[in-house]
Amino acid sequence: MKTSKIIDFLVEQGEFVDEEIEQKLNKIVQNKSLDVLQKDLTLFFKTNFPELFFDNFLKDFFSIKNSSILETKNIQPGRISILKSYEKKPNKRTVQDFVRYFNIRFKKIESMLKYRPELSGLTSIDFAKKKKDNEKISIIGAVLNKQETLNKHIILTIEDLSGSMKVLIHKDNKELIELAKDLSLDEIIGISGSAGGDIIFSKTIIHPDVPLTKELKKSPFDHSAVFIGDFHIGSKEFLTKEFHKFLLWINGKLGNLEQRKLAKSVRYLFFLGDVVEGVGIYPGQENDLEILEIKNQYEKAAYYLSKIPSYIKIIIIPGNHDVGRIAEPQLPIDREYAESLYKLPNVIMLSNPSLVSIDVSDTFSGIDVLLYHGYSMIYYSDAVASLRSKGGQKVADEIMVYLLQRRHLAPTHGSTLYIPDIQEDALLIDPIPDIFATGHIHRAQSRNYRNVTCLTGSCWTQITEDQEKRGLEPQPGRAFAISLKTREVKLMNFSIVKDSTSVSEFKRLKKESEDKLKSKK
Ligand SMILES: [Fe+2]
């Protein structure tokens, strides 16, 4: 406890605490009388941190009784089961493959929709066209086209495997018209209404969605899972001090007693892509890089991750900045470039997306976690009217709900780059996970949607000109910790400088905080 209190103090003062400093401190605090300890600590501060003002800290430090450190020896790791990780090597694709791929998706989502009571009297589109006027009718199909008429009605063109037909949504049906405005092209929906020749007058629009009956699954173990993302190692803007604070916390050396207890309960650390900043991702990126070689970027990442206690399983998926193809499903990060990560005994490298079950035991089936870097989310933040009006990328959690309702990570062709697999659609959200985690948007947001915990995993890079151009407003330096026993979500904030929406604002805030620190001294 003595060492950790001193480290907390140093980090709070904005000092960088490395392994060497930690070792020196450990030696100083061992079995000494208080007088000698005070003398040694004074000398330690003066030698290693000559500009630090530490008198008040020492007064406090020697006036309180320090309790023993939280014991982290003999901790047992949790059990993990990989349910889906895409490992197929790429081969040549044809236009026919895209058709087959969409057919697989159609069949799968159709099976989710066809027994819904709202869709009674379900028929294929070629049969629907033969129905008499005003007859009740239900179909399932993909949104081929969406148009607003001069009278503000919406006309959809819906297609199934038998053909296509028009569906009219009347402007006076306010609830339905709002739903229709938010529809994305290619998404597969259920429609019910009444027949009118070649057109359906729609009364209901159904998404495959998450059933209301989904249970809030809880683990019998007092374990937690931590979610972080978008490390961007190699960038000059990597948040070294903030990540160091994170490492101290996860090692039980930072925070109050409750926060340290939480750290001690962590068994899984999920890493949601963009481990490294990469090379050649955007024009002029070399000017933003501190580490120019991709292998060296992964080596540095491995160095940081080696500081995570070995009883914590680290599950890593790739992002669009990582090495290799960016079309989804993205294969696990290539071993050739990231050997250093593969060598860490507690690291598991998976594809993007992937699905794992954690806290699995002989009597508990586990908590299912869907991991997706989140590339498609930018498209929906702009293309979907209600998401755009709520703030677009600023409501990353709402975008996740939008995808969950559609049971697909990229319902619209073109919302992400993808490889059409003719045997499976790896971007389907099936089965429904207990936790759905993404990154990419660099925000730290979470919410519960029908007992699915949705969260996005912050980032560990300060805003750059490239991010500013892309309209990202990052909330860096955060980590989510979820108790698997209670499913309570805690947001841990390790940031030092206030969030900024532009590079110029960040520079101003950073200077202000440095000036404040100097004046304290
Ligand atoms: Fe990304």
Short mmCIF file of C-alpha atoms and ligand atoms in Angstrom, two decimals:
data_model
loop_
_atom_site.label_atom_id
_atom_site.label_comp_id
_atom_site.label_asym_id
_atom_site.label_seq_id
_atom_site.Cartn_x
_atom_site.Cartn_y
_atom_site.Cartn_z
CA MET A 1 0.00 0.00 0.00
CA LYS A 2 2.86 2.36 0.83
CA THR A 3 4.40 2.01 -2.63
CA SER A 4 1.09 2.34 -4.43
CA LYS A 5 0.19 5.51 -2.52
CA ILE A 6 3.48 7.08 -3.57
CA ILE A 7 2.94 5.98 -7.19
CA ASP A 8 -0.61 7.39 -7.13
CA PHE A 9 0.77 10.70 -5.94
CA LEU A 10 3.43 10.78 -8.66
CA VAL A 11 0.94 9.93 -11.42
CA GLU A 12 -1.54 12.51 -10.14
CA GLN A 13 1.23 15.08 -10.40
CA GLY A 14 1.76 14.09 -14.04
CA GLU A 15 5.06 12.29 -13.46
CA PHE A 16 5.95 9.20 -15.46
CA VAL A 17 6.53 6.13 -13.31
CA ASP A 18 8.44 3.37 -15.02
CA GLU A 19 9.62 -0.01 -13.83
CA GLU A 20 12.93 1.34 -12.57
CA ILE A 21 11.20 3.91 -10.36
CA GLU A 22 8.87 1.23 -9.05
CA GLN A 23 11.81 -1.02 -8.16
CA LYS A 24 13.61 1.83 -6.38
CA LEU A 25 10.46 2.56 -4.37
CA ASN A 26 9.97 -1.08 -3.43
CA LYS A 27 13.48 -1.13 -1.99
CA ILE A 28 12.96 2.12 -0.07
CA VAL A 29 9.77 1.05 1.70
CA GLN A 30 11.06 -2.32 2.90
CA ASN A 31 11.33 -2.83 6.67
CA LYS A 32 12.46 0.56 7.78
CA SER A 33 11.70 2.73 10.75
CA LEU A 34 9.47 5.68 9.92
CA ASP A 35 12.33 8.16 10.49
CA VAL A 36 14.63 6.41 8.04
CA LEU A 37 11.80 5.95 5.55
CA GLN A 38 10.99 9.67 5.62
CA LYS A 39 14.63 10.55 5.05
CA ASP A 40 14.99 8.06 2.19
CA LEU A 41 11.78 9.16 0.52
CA THR A 42 12.80 12.81 0.64
CA LEU A 43 16.08 11.91 -1.03
CA PHE A 44 14.26 9.76 -3.59
CA PHE A 45 11.91 12.61 -4.59
CA LYS A 46 14.71 15.16 -4.77
CA THR A 47 16.90 12.91 -6.92
CA ASN A 48 14.30 11.52 -9.31
CA PHE A 49 11.76 14.36 -9.48
CA PRO A 50 13.72 17.56 -8.76
CA GLU A 51 10.81 19.87 -9.65
CA LEU A 52 8.19 18.05 -7.60
CA PHE A 53 6.60 19.70 -4.57
CA PHE A 54 6.11 16.85 -2.11
CA ASP A 55 6.13 18.34 1.44
CA ASN A 56 2.34 18.14 1.93
CA PHE A 57 2.23 14.64 0.55
CA LEU A 58 4.87 13.42 3.00
CA LYS A 59 3.02 15.04 5.90
CA ASP A 60 -0.17 13.17 4.95
CA PHE A 61 1.68 9.99 4.18
CA PHE A 62 3.24 9.69 7.61
CA SER A 63 0.12 10.75 9.47
CA ILE A 64 -2.06 7.83 8.31
CA LYS A 65 -1.83 4.15 8.93
CA ASN A 66 -1.38 2.28 5.66
CA SER A 67 -3.24 -0.97 5.25
CA SER A 68 -1.71 -4.02 3.62
CA ILE A 69 -1.78 -4.28 -0.16
CA LEU A 70 -4.56 -6.26 -1.83
CA GLU A 71 -3.23 -9.73 -2.31
CA THR A 72 -3.08 -10.81 -5.96
CA LYS A 73 -1.14 -14.05 -5.56
CA ASN A 74 -2.76 -17.40 -6.45
CA ILE A 75 -5.55 -15.85 -8.53
CA GLN A 76 -7.12 -18.38 -10.89
CA PRO A 77 -7.79 -17.29 -14.50
CA GLY A 78 -11.34 -17.52 -15.96
CA ARG A 79 -12.29 -20.03 -18.65
CA ILE A 80 -12.94 -18.83 -22.17
CA SER A 81 -14.50 -20.55 -25.14
CA ILE A 82 -14.11 -19.23 -28.70
CA LEU A 83 -17.47 -19.56 -30.47
CA LYS A 84 -16.62 -17.77 -33.75
CA SER A 85 -13.35 -16.53 -35.17
CA TYR A 86 -13.01 -16.29 -38.93
CA GLU A 87 -9.83 -17.97 -40.18
CA LYS A 88 -10.57 -18.85 -43.84
CA LYS A 89 -7.85 -17.80 -46.25
CA PRO A 90 -9.01 -15.54 -49.11
CA ASN A 91 -9.70 -16.91 -52.59
CA LYS A 92 -11.03 -15.45 -55.83
CA ARG A 93 -14.58 -14.07 -55.66
CA THR A 94 -17.13 -13.63 -58.46
CA VAL A 95 -20.28 -11.52 -58.85
CA GLN A 96 -22.30 -14.71 -58.27
CA ASP A 97 -20.66 -15.00 -54.84
CA PHE A 98 -22.26 -11.70 -53.81
CA VAL A 99 -25.69 -13.04 -54.87
CA ARG A 100 -25.20 -16.29 -52.94
CA TYR A 101 -23.93 -14.35 -49.93
CA PHE A 102 -27.08 -12.16 -49.88
CA ASN A 103 -29.27 -15.25 -50.26
CA ILE A 104 -27.63 -16.79 -47.17
CA ARG A 105 -28.30 -13.60 -45.23
CA PHE A 106 -31.88 -13.42 -46.49
CA LYS A 107 -32.66 -16.99 -45.42
CA LYS A 108 -31.13 -16.45 -42.00
CA ILE A 109 -32.97 -13.22 -41.22
CA GLU A 110 -36.17 -14.60 -42.74
CA SER A 111 -35.95 -17.46 -40.24
CA MET A 112 -35.72 -14.90 -37.41
CA LEU A 113 -38.83 -13.05 -38.67
CA LYS A 114 -41.22 -15.65 -40.07
CA TYR A 115 -42.86 -16.82 -36.83
CA ARG A 116 -43.52 -13.33 -35.54
CA PRO A 117 -47.25 -12.92 -34.75
CA GLU A 118 -47.29 -9.50 -36.47
CA LEU A 119 -46.52 -11.26 -39.77
CA SER A 120 -49.47 -13.67 -39.85
CA GLY A 121 -50.55 -14.66 -43.36
CA LEU A 122 -46.95 -14.45 -44.53
CA THR A 123 -46.47 -14.99 -48.24
CA SER A 124 -43.80 -14.60 -50.89
CA ILE A 125 -43.88 -11.47 -53.05
CA ASP A 126 -45.02 -13.23 -56.25
CA PHE A 127 -48.05 -14.59 -54.32
CA ALA A 128 -48.63 -11.24 -52.62
CA LYS A 129 -49.13 -9.61 -56.00
CA LYS A 130 -52.07 -11.96 -56.71
CA LYS A 131 -53.98 -11.02 -53.53
CA LYS A 132 -57.33 -9.23 -53.75
CA ASP A 133 -57.59 -5.55 -52.77
CA ASN A 134 -57.79 -4.88 -49.01
CA GLU A 135 -56.79 -8.46 -48.19
CA LYS A 136 -54.42 -8.69 -45.21
CA ILE A 137 -50.89 -9.42 -46.32
CA SER A 138 -47.39 -9.96 -44.86
CA ILE A 139 -44.05 -10.24 -46.63
CA ILE A 140 -40.35 -10.43 -45.73
CA GLY A 141 -37.84 -8.74 -48.00
CA ALA A 142 -34.80 -6.55 -48.45
CA VAL A 143 -35.17 -2.79 -48.91
CA LEU A 144 -34.18 -2.26 -52.52
CA ASN A 145 -35.22 1.38 -52.74
CA LYS A 146 -36.74 4.10 -50.57
CA GLN A 147 -38.34 7.30 -51.87
CA GLU A 148 -40.31 10.14 -50.39
CA THR A 149 -43.24 11.30 -52.57
CA LEU A 150 -44.26 14.94 -53.08
CA ASN A 151 -47.06 14.33 -50.53
CA LYS A 152 -44.46 13.14 -47.94
CA HIS A 153 -45.50 9.48 -48.06
CA ILE A 154 -42.65 6.96 -48.30
CA ILE A 155 -42.58 4.31 -51.01
CA LEU A 156 -40.32 1.31 -50.50
CA THR A 157 -39.35 -1.27 -53.05
CA ILE A 158 -39.06 -4.60 -51.24
CA GLU A 159 -37.47 -7.67 -52.78
CA ASP A 160 -37.45 -11.33 -51.81
CA LEU A 161 -36.18 -14.39 -53.68
CA SER A 162 -39.38 -14.45 -55.83
CA GLY A 163 -39.56 -10.83 -56.96
CA SER A 164 -40.12 -7.25 -55.82
CA MET A 165 -43.04 -4.93 -55.08
CA LYS A 166 -43.84 -1.47 -53.78
CA VAL A 167 -44.91 -0.71 -50.23
CA LEU A 168 -46.54 2.59 -49.26
CA ILE A 169 -46.17 4.11 -45.82
CA HIS A 170 -48.74 6.84 -45.26
CA LYS A 171 -47.46 10.16 -43.94
CA ASP A 172 -50.28 10.30 -41.33
CA ASN A 173 -49.01 7.14 -39.64
CA LYS A 174 -46.43 9.12 -37.65
CA GLU A 175 -44.81 6.23 -35.81
CA LEU A 176 -44.45 4.14 -38.95
CA ILE A 177 -43.17 6.98 -41.10
CA GLU A 178 -40.38 7.64 -38.54
CA LEU A 179 -39.43 3.95 -38.67
CA ALA A 180 -39.46 4.06 -42.49
CA LYS A 181 -37.25 7.15 -42.60
CA ASP A 182 -34.60 5.24 -40.64
CA LEU A 183 -34.61 2.19 -42.91
CA SER A 184 -31.30 1.42 -44.58
CA LEU A 185 -30.96 0.03 -48.06
CA ASP A 186 -30.54 -3.79 -48.23
CA GLU A 187 -31.75 -4.38 -44.68
CA ILE A 188 -34.22 -7.26 -44.38
CA ILE A 189 -37.55 -6.46 -42.76
CA GLY A 190 -41.04 -7.80 -42.30
CA ILE A 191 -44.02 -5.80 -43.63
CA SER A 192 -47.69 -6.31 -42.94
CA GLY A 193 -50.60 -4.34 -44.34
CA SER A 194 -53.32 -4.60 -46.93
CA ALA A 195 -53.10 -5.48 -50.60
CA GLY A 196 -53.83 -2.92 -53.28
CA GLY A 197 -52.92 -4.39 -56.63
CA ASP A 198 -49.19 -4.02 -57.18
CA ILE A 199 -48.68 -2.23 -53.89
CA ILE A 200 -48.98 -2.97 -50.17
CA PHE A 201 -50.40 -0.33 -47.83
CA SER A 202 -48.20 -0.96 -44.83
CA LYS A 203 -49.41 -0.92 -41.22
CA THR A 204 -46.40 -2.52 -39.58
CA ILE A 205 -42.63 -2.71 -40.13
CA ILE A 206 -40.78 -5.41 -38.19
CA HIS A 207 -37.05 -5.77 -37.59
CA PRO A 208 -35.52 -9.10 -36.56
CA ASP A 209 -34.40 -7.34 -33.35
CA VAL A 210 -33.58 -8.74 -29.90
CA PRO A 211 -36.56 -10.51 -28.26
CA LEU A 212 -37.98 -8.79 -25.17
CA THR A 213 -37.57 -12.10 -23.36
CA LYS A 214 -33.75 -12.06 -23.52
CA GLU A 215 -32.48 -12.71 -20.01
CA LEU A 216 -29.80 -10.65 -18.23
CA LYS A 217 -27.31 -13.47 -17.88
CA LYS A 218 -25.07 -13.33 -14.80
CA SER A 219 -21.98 -15.32 -13.98
CA PRO A 220 -21.72 -17.30 -10.73
CA PHE A 221 -18.13 -15.99 -10.42
CA ASP A 222 -17.10 -12.64 -9.00
CA HIS A 223 -15.13 -11.80 -12.14
CA SER A 224 -14.96 -8.71 -14.33
CA ALA A 225 -14.14 -8.01 -17.96
CA VAL A 226 -12.42 -4.84 -19.13
CA PHE A 227 -12.88 -3.34 -22.60
CA ILE A 228 -10.43 -0.99 -24.26
CA GLY A 229 -9.73 -0.20 -27.87
CA ASP A 230 -7.93 1.90 -30.42
CA PHE A 231 -4.49 1.86 -28.86
CA HIS A 232 -2.87 3.37 -31.99
CA ILE A 233 0.63 2.56 -30.79
CA GLY A 234 3.22 4.18 -33.00
CA SER A 235 1.39 7.50 -33.13
CA LYS A 236 3.09 10.54 -31.64
CA GLU A 237 -0.20 11.19 -29.84
CA PHE A 238 -0.27 7.86 -27.96
CA LEU A 239 -1.31 8.59 -24.37
CA THR A 240 1.67 7.12 -22.53
CA LYS A 241 0.91 8.62 -19.11
CA GLU A 242 -2.76 7.71 -19.26
CA PHE A 243 -2.02 4.14 -20.27
CA HIS A 244 0.53 3.90 -17.52
CA LYS A 245 -2.19 4.90 -15.07
CA PHE A 246 -4.38 2.15 -16.55
CA LEU A 247 -1.57 -0.38 -16.03
CA LEU A 248 -1.15 0.72 -12.45
CA TRP A 249 -4.87 0.35 -11.82
CA ILE A 250 -5.16 -3.11 -13.41
CA ASN A 251 -2.16 -4.19 -11.29
CA GLY A 252 -3.98 -3.02 -8.18
CA LYS A 253 -1.68 -0.09 -7.55
CA LEU A 254 -3.95 2.85 -8.31
CA GLY A 255 -7.34 4.00 -7.11
CA ASN A 256 -9.37 3.74 -3.94
CA LEU A 257 -10.05 0.44 -2.22
CA GLU A 258 -13.19 -0.25 -4.24
CA GLN A 259 -11.41 0.48 -7.53
CA ARG A 260 -8.51 -1.77 -6.54
CA LYS A 261 -10.89 -4.55 -5.60
CA LEU A 262 -12.48 -4.17 -9.03
CA ALA A 263 -9.03 -4.44 -10.65
CA LYS A 264 -8.40 -7.61 -8.70
CA SER A 265 -11.62 -9.15 -10.08
CA VAL A 266 -10.58 -8.64 -13.73
CA ARG A 267 -10.04 -11.90 -15.64
CA TYR A 268 -10.55 -10.74 -19.24
CA LEU A 269 -9.23 -7.74 -21.13
CA PHE A 270 -10.83 -7.16 -24.53
CA PHE A 271 -8.91 -5.16 -27.06
CA LEU A 272 -11.26 -3.86 -29.75
CA GLY A 273 -8.89 -3.29 -32.67
CA ASP A 274 -6.45 -0.69 -33.94
CA VAL A 275 -3.69 -2.03 -31.71
CA VAL A 276 -1.22 -0.02 -33.75
CA GLU A 277 -1.46 3.22 -35.68
CA GLY A 278 -0.18 1.35 -38.75
CA VAL A 279 1.75 2.64 -41.72
CA GLY A 280 0.39 4.27 -44.89
CA ILE A 281 -3.22 4.41 -43.65
CA TYR A 282 -3.81 7.99 -44.84
CA PRO A 283 -1.75 10.52 -46.83
CA GLY A 284 0.94 12.22 -44.74
CA GLN A 285 0.57 9.74 -41.85
CA GLU A 286 4.37 9.45 -41.54
CA ASN A 287 4.37 12.94 -39.98
CA ASP A 288 2.15 11.66 -37.14
CA LEU A 289 4.27 8.59 -36.42
CA GLU A 290 6.74 8.09 -33.62
CA ILE A 291 7.44 4.45 -34.60
CA LEU A 292 7.79 4.06 -38.37
CA GLU A 293 8.05 0.24 -38.67
CA ILE A 294 4.89 -1.82 -38.23
CA LYS A 295 6.72 -4.68 -36.47
CA ASN A 296 8.21 -2.21 -34.01
CA GLN A 297 4.74 -0.79 -33.35
CA TYR A 298 3.50 -4.29 -32.42
CA GLU A 299 6.59 -4.86 -30.29
CA LYS A 300 5.84 -1.72 -28.32
CA ALA A 301 2.21 -2.81 -27.90
CA ALA A 302 3.41 -6.20 -26.64
CA TYR A 303 5.71 -4.45 -24.17
CA TYR A 304 2.74 -2.59 -22.67
CA LEU A 305 0.48 -5.65 -22.67
CA SER A 306 3.19 -7.71 -20.96
CA LYS A 307 2.57 -5.48 -17.91
CA ILE A 308 -0.97 -6.88 -17.56
CA PRO A 309 -1.14 -9.60 -14.86
CA SER A 310 -0.79 -13.03 -16.44
CA TYR A 311 -4.05 -14.35 -14.91
CA ILE A 312 -5.94 -11.87 -17.17
CA LYS A 313 -6.72 -13.24 -20.64
CA ILE A 314 -6.16 -10.58 -23.29
CA ILE A 315 -8.43 -11.03 -26.32
CA ILE A 316 -7.38 -8.98 -29.35
CA ILE A 317 -9.24 -8.34 -32.62
CA PRO A 318 -7.87 -6.27 -35.52
CA GLY A 319 -9.07 -2.84 -36.66
CA ASN A 320 -8.64 -0.93 -39.91
CA HIS A 321 -5.25 0.44 -38.74
CA ASP A 322 -3.85 -3.03 -38.12
CA VAL A 323 -1.76 -4.94 -40.62
CA GLY A 324 -3.50 -7.13 -43.24
CA ARG A 325 -6.70 -6.87 -45.27
CA ILE A 326 -9.33 -4.54 -43.91
CA ALA A 327 -12.29 -6.20 -45.67
CA GLU A 328 -14.51 -7.93 -43.13
CA PRO A 329 -14.44 -10.50 -41.71
CA GLN A 330 -10.87 -9.47 -40.95
CA LEU A 331 -8.53 -12.33 -40.13
CA PRO A 332 -6.64 -12.28 -36.80
CA ILE A 333 -3.63 -9.94 -36.95
CA ASP A 334 -0.90 -11.57 -39.04
CA ARG A 335 1.62 -13.43 -36.91
CA GLU A 336 4.44 -12.45 -39.24
CA TYR A 337 4.13 -8.82 -38.12
CA ALA A 338 2.86 -9.27 -34.59
CA GLU A 339 5.00 -12.18 -33.36
CA SER A 340 5.67 -10.28 -30.13
CA LEU A 341 1.95 -10.28 -29.28
CA TYR A 342 1.56 -13.98 -30.12
CA LYS A 343 4.43 -14.76 -27.75
CA LEU A 344 2.56 -13.35 -24.74
CA PRO A 345 1.14 -16.44 -22.98
CA ASN A 346 -2.17 -14.84 -22.00
CA VAL A 347 -2.98 -13.29 -25.42
CA ILE A 348 -5.70 -14.73 -27.72
CA MET A 349 -5.79 -13.31 -31.26
CA LEU A 350 -9.19 -13.43 -32.97
CA SER A 351 -10.87 -12.15 -36.13
CA ASN A 352 -13.00 -9.03 -36.55
CA PRO A 353 -15.82 -9.74 -35.81
CA SER A 354 -15.66 -12.66 -33.42
CA LEU A 355 -17.71 -14.22 -30.65
CA VAL A 356 -16.45 -15.67 -27.38
CA SER A 357 -17.99 -17.00 -24.23
CA ILE A 358 -16.35 -16.11 -20.91
CA ASP A 359 -16.54 -17.47 -17.37
CA VAL A 360 -17.49 -20.85 -18.83
CA SER A 361 -17.60 -23.69 -16.29
CA ASP A 362 -19.01 -27.20 -16.07
CA THR A 363 -22.29 -25.74 -14.80
CA PHE A 364 -22.37 -22.31 -16.48
CA SER A 365 -22.53 -21.83 -20.26
CA GLY A 366 -20.78 -18.46 -20.07
CA ILE A 367 -21.42 -14.83 -20.96
CA ASP A 368 -21.31 -14.34 -24.75
CA VAL A 369 -19.31 -11.37 -26.02
CA LEU A 370 -19.55 -10.13 -29.62
CA LEU A 371 -16.48 -8.18 -30.67
CA TYR A 372 -16.53 -5.85 -33.68
CA HIS A 373 -14.09 -3.08 -34.45
CA GLY A 374 -16.94 -0.93 -35.78
CA TYR A 375 -15.94 0.25 -39.24
CA SER A 376 -19.53 0.30 -40.57
CA MET A 377 -20.78 2.52 -37.74
CA ILE A 378 -19.53 5.73 -39.36
CA TYR A 379 -21.82 5.08 -42.36
CA TYR A 380 -24.97 4.73 -40.20
CA SER A 381 -24.07 7.74 -38.07
CA ASP A 382 -24.55 9.83 -41.19
CA ALA A 383 -27.04 7.89 -43.33
CA VAL A 384 -29.75 7.26 -40.70
CA ALA A 385 -31.91 10.33 -40.09
CA SER A 386 -32.62 9.80 -36.38
CA LEU A 387 -28.99 8.91 -35.58
CA ARG A 388 -27.77 11.96 -37.46
CA SER A 389 -30.13 14.24 -35.57
CA LYS A 390 -29.07 12.76 -32.20
CA GLY A 391 -25.42 13.59 -32.90
CA GLY A 392 -24.16 10.95 -35.35
CA GLN A 393 -20.84 9.54 -34.14
CA LYS A 394 -21.42 11.08 -30.71
CA VAL A 395 -24.14 8.50 -30.07
CA ALA A 396 -22.08 5.40 -30.85
CA ASP A 397 -24.19 3.38 -28.39
CA GLU A 398 -27.35 4.24 -30.35
CA ILE A 399 -25.68 3.12 -33.58
CA MET A 400 -24.96 -0.22 -31.90
CA VAL A 401 -28.62 -0.56 -30.95
CA TYR A 402 -29.54 0.20 -34.58
CA LEU A 403 -27.33 -2.70 -35.72
CA LEU A 404 -28.66 -5.04 -33.03
CA GLN A 405 -32.24 -4.37 -34.18
CA ARG A 406 -31.17 -5.36 -37.69
CA ARG A 407 -29.18 -8.35 -36.35
CA HIS A 408 -26.36 -7.43 -38.73
CA LEU A 409 -23.11 -5.51 -38.34
CA ALA A 410 -23.34 -3.92 -41.80
CA PRO A 411 -26.84 -4.31 -43.30
CA THR A 412 -26.19 -1.95 -46.23
CA HIS A 413 -23.87 -3.01 -49.05
CA GLY A 414 -21.12 -0.40 -49.06
CA SER A 415 -21.33 0.48 -45.36
CA THR A 416 -18.17 -1.54 -44.86
CA LEU A 417 -15.71 -3.41 -47.05
CA TYR A 418 -16.44 -7.14 -46.95
CA ILE A 419 -15.59 -10.46 -48.50
CA PRO A 420 -18.69 -12.40 -49.63
CA ASP A 421 -18.41 -15.89 -48.18
CA ILE A 422 -20.80 -18.25 -49.92
CA GLN A 423 -21.15 -20.54 -46.89
CA GLU A 424 -21.77 -18.09 -44.05
CA ASP A 425 -22.42 -14.43 -43.32
CA ALA A 426 -19.89 -13.63 -40.60
CA LEU A 427 -21.44 -10.19 -40.05
CA LEU A 428 -24.79 -11.56 -38.87
CA ILE A 429 -25.54 -10.95 -35.21
CA ASP A 430 -26.51 -14.51 -34.39
CA PRO A 431 -26.73 -15.73 -31.70
CA ILE A 432 -27.61 -12.63 -29.69
CA PRO A 433 -24.68 -11.80 -27.42
CA ASP A 434 -24.86 -10.72 -23.78
CA ILE A 435 -22.23 -8.06 -24.41
CA PHE A 436 -21.70 -6.28 -27.75
CA ALA A 437 -18.44 -4.31 -27.86
CA THR A 438 -17.01 -2.06 -30.56
CA GLY A 439 -14.25 0.52 -31.02
CA HIS A 440 -13.30 2.72 -33.99
CA ILE A 441 -15.39 5.76 -33.03
CA HIS A 442 -13.02 6.58 -30.14
CA ARG A 443 -15.88 7.32 -27.76
CA ALA A 444 -16.59 5.68 -24.42
CA GLN A 445 -20.30 4.99 -24.27
CA SER A 446 -22.44 2.18 -22.98
CA ARG A 447 -26.08 1.28 -22.59
CA ASN A 448 -28.28 -1.68 -21.99
CA TYR A 449 -30.58 -2.69 -24.84
CA ARG A 450 -32.97 -5.52 -23.97
CA ASN A 451 -30.37 -7.03 -21.64
CA VAL A 452 -27.54 -6.74 -24.16
CA THR A 453 -24.77 -4.52 -22.82
CA CYS A 454 -23.59 -2.30 -25.69
CA LEU A 455 -20.32 -0.45 -25.30
CA THR A 456 -17.65 1.29 -27.34
CA GLY A 457 -14.10 1.20 -26.12
CA SER A 458 -12.61 4.74 -26.03
CA CYS A 459 -9.07 5.19 -27.45
CA TRP A 460 -5.51 5.84 -26.24
CA THR A 461 -4.53 8.55 -28.65
CA GLN A 462 -5.11 12.25 -28.45
CA ILE A 463 -7.03 13.92 -31.25
CA THR A 464 -5.04 14.18 -34.49
CA GLU A 465 -5.69 16.27 -37.59
CA ASP A 466 -6.85 13.12 -39.41
CA GLN A 467 -9.41 12.36 -36.67
CA GLU A 468 -10.56 15.98 -36.68
CA LYS A 469 -11.11 15.81 -40.47
CA ARG A 470 -13.16 12.61 -40.01
CA GLY A 471 -15.38 14.41 -37.51
CA LEU A 472 -14.32 12.21 -34.58
CA GLU A 473 -14.71 13.79 -31.16
CA PRO A 474 -12.71 11.33 -29.07
CA GLN A 475 -13.18 10.55 -25.39
CA PRO A 476 -9.70 9.11 -24.81
CA GLY A 477 -8.14 7.32 -21.86
CA ARG A 478 -11.21 5.40 -20.64
CA ALA A 479 -11.84 1.74 -19.95
CA PHE A 480 -15.10 -0.05 -19.26
CA ALA A 481 -15.18 -2.69 -16.54
CA ILE A 482 -18.21 -5.00 -16.38
CA SER A 483 -18.89 -7.15 -13.38
CA LEU A 484 -19.93 -10.50 -14.83
CA LYS A 485 -21.67 -11.37 -11.57
CA THR A 486 -23.93 -8.30 -11.41
CA ARG A 487 -23.55 -7.02 -15.02
CA GLU A 488 -22.90 -3.56 -13.60
CA VAL A 489 -20.85 -1.39 -15.96
CA LYS A 490 -18.23 1.00 -14.60
CA LEU A 491 -16.42 3.60 -16.66
CA MET A 492 -12.84 4.17 -15.50
CA ASN A 493 -11.37 7.48 -16.62
CA PHE A 494 -7.57 7.69 -16.79
CA SER A 495 -7.37 10.85 -18.88
CA ILE A 496 -5.29 13.76 -17.65
CA VAL A 497 -6.35 16.53 -20.04
CA LYS A 498 -9.99 17.50 -20.72
CA ASP A 499 -11.49 16.11 -23.97
CA SER A 500 -11.00 18.24 -27.07
CA THR A 501 -12.88 18.48 -30.35
CA SER A 502 -9.94 19.88 -32.33
CA VAL A 503 -6.16 19.74 -32.36
CA SER A 504 -5.91 23.46 -31.55
CA GLU A 505 -8.26 23.08 -28.55
CA PHE A 506 -6.20 20.13 -27.29
CA LYS A 507 -2.95 22.12 -27.51
CA ARG A 508 -4.53 24.99 -25.57
CA LEU A 509 -5.93 22.69 -22.84
CA LYS A 510 -2.63 20.82 -22.53
CA LYS A 511 -0.72 24.07 -22.06
CA GLU A 512 -3.26 25.26 -19.46
CA SER A 513 -2.89 22.04 -17.48
CA GLU A 514 0.92 22.17 -17.61
CA ASP A 515 0.88 25.81 -16.45
CA LYS A 516 -1.48 24.87 -13.60
CA LEU A 517 0.88 22.11 -12.52
CA LYS A 518 3.88 24.46 -12.59
CA SER A 519 2.09 27.09 -10.52
CA LYS A 520 1.23 24.43 -7.90
CA LYS A 521 4.92 23.71 -7.52
FE FE B 1 -10.47 2.18 -36.32
#
